Coordinates of C-alpha atoms in Angstrom, one line a residue:
X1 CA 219.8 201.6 95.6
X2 CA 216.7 201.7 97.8
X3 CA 216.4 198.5 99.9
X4 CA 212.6 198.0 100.3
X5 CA 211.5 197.4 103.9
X6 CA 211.0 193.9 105.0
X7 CA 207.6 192.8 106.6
X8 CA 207.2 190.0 108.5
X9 CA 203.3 188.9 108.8
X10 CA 201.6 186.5 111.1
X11 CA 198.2 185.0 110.8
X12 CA 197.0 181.7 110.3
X13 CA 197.5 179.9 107.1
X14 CA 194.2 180.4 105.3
X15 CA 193.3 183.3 106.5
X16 CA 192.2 186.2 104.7
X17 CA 194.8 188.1 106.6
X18 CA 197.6 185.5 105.0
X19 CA 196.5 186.1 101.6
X20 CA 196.9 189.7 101.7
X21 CA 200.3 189.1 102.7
X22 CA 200.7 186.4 99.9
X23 CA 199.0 189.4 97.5
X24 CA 201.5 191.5 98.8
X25 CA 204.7 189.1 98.2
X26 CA 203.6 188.3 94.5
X27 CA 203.8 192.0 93.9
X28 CA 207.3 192.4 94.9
X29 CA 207.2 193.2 98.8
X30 CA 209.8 191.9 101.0
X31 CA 207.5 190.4 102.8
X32 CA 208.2 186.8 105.5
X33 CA 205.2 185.0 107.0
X34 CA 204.7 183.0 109.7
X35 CA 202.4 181.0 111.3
X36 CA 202.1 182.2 114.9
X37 CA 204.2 184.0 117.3
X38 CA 206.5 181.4 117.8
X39 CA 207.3 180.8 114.7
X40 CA 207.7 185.0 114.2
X41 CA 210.0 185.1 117.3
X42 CA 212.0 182.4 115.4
X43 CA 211.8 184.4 112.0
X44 CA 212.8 187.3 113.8
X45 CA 216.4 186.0 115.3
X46 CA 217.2 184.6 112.2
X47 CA 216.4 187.4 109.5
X48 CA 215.4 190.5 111.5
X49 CA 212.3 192.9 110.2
X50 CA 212.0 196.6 109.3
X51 CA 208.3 195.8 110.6
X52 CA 205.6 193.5 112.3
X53 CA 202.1 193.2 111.0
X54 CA 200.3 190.3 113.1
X55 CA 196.3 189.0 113.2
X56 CA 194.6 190.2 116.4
X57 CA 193.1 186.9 116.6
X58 CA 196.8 185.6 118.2
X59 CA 198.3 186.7 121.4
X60 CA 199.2 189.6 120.5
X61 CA 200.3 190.3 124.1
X62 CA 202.5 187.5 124.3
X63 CA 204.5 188.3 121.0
X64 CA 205.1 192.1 122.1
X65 CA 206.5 191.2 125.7
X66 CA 208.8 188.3 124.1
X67 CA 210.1 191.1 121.5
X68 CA 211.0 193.2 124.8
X69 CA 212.3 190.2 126.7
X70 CA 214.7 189.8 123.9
X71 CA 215.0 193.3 123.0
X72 CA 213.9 193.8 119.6
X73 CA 213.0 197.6 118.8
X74 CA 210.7 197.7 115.4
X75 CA 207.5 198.5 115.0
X76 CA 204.5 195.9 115.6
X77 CA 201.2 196.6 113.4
X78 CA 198.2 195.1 114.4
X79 CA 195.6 194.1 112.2
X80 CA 192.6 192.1 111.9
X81 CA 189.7 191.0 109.2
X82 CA 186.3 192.1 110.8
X83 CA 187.8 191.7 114.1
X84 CA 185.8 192.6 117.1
X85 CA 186.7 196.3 119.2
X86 CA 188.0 194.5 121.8
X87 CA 190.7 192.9 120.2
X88 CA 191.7 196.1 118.5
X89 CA 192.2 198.3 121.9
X90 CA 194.0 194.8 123.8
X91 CA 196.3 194.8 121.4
X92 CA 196.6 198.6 121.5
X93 CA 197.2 198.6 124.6
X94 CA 199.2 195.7 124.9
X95 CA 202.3 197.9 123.0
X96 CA 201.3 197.9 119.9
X97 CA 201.6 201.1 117.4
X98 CA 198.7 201.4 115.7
X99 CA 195.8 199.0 114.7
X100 CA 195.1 198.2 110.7
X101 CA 191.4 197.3 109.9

């Protein structure tokens, strides 16, 4: 039996960002959500991820240097709701793999 991969999202609550990823859980996706990256970091040591999807509007650079300072290895999405350019590329080149509009 396939085990389907397991998502973590941050973004604010309320945000159209978090109700994609409440969308997303309804229809079956193993999906965890978390507030900010705090609360992600926390998510993460007790229930690690296949994958990281998180708002460009939080510190994006903060999240990706605590997942190296405690040596987590999966991939880190970055995505964003009519978010500007700039946010896009810091987050880019902050460590994460791609950007999702």
């Amino acid at each position: 039996m396939d085990m389907p991969i397991r998502m973590l999202l941050i973004g604010a609550p309320e945000s159209e960002f978090r109700r994609a990823a409440q969308l997303a859980q309804e229809a079956g996706a193993a999906v965890d959500m978390a507030d900010d990256c705090d609360e992600a970091l926390a998510a993460l040591r007790a229930n690690t991820g296949d994958l990281v999807m998180i708002d460009v509007e939080l510190d994006v650079r903060y999240f990706l240097n605590q997942l190296r300072t405690e040596r987590f290895t999966l991939p880190v999405l970055a995505c964003g709701i009519d978010a500007p350019a700039e946010r896009a590329v810091a987050a880019i080149r902050a460590g994460a793999l791609d950007y999702v509009p």
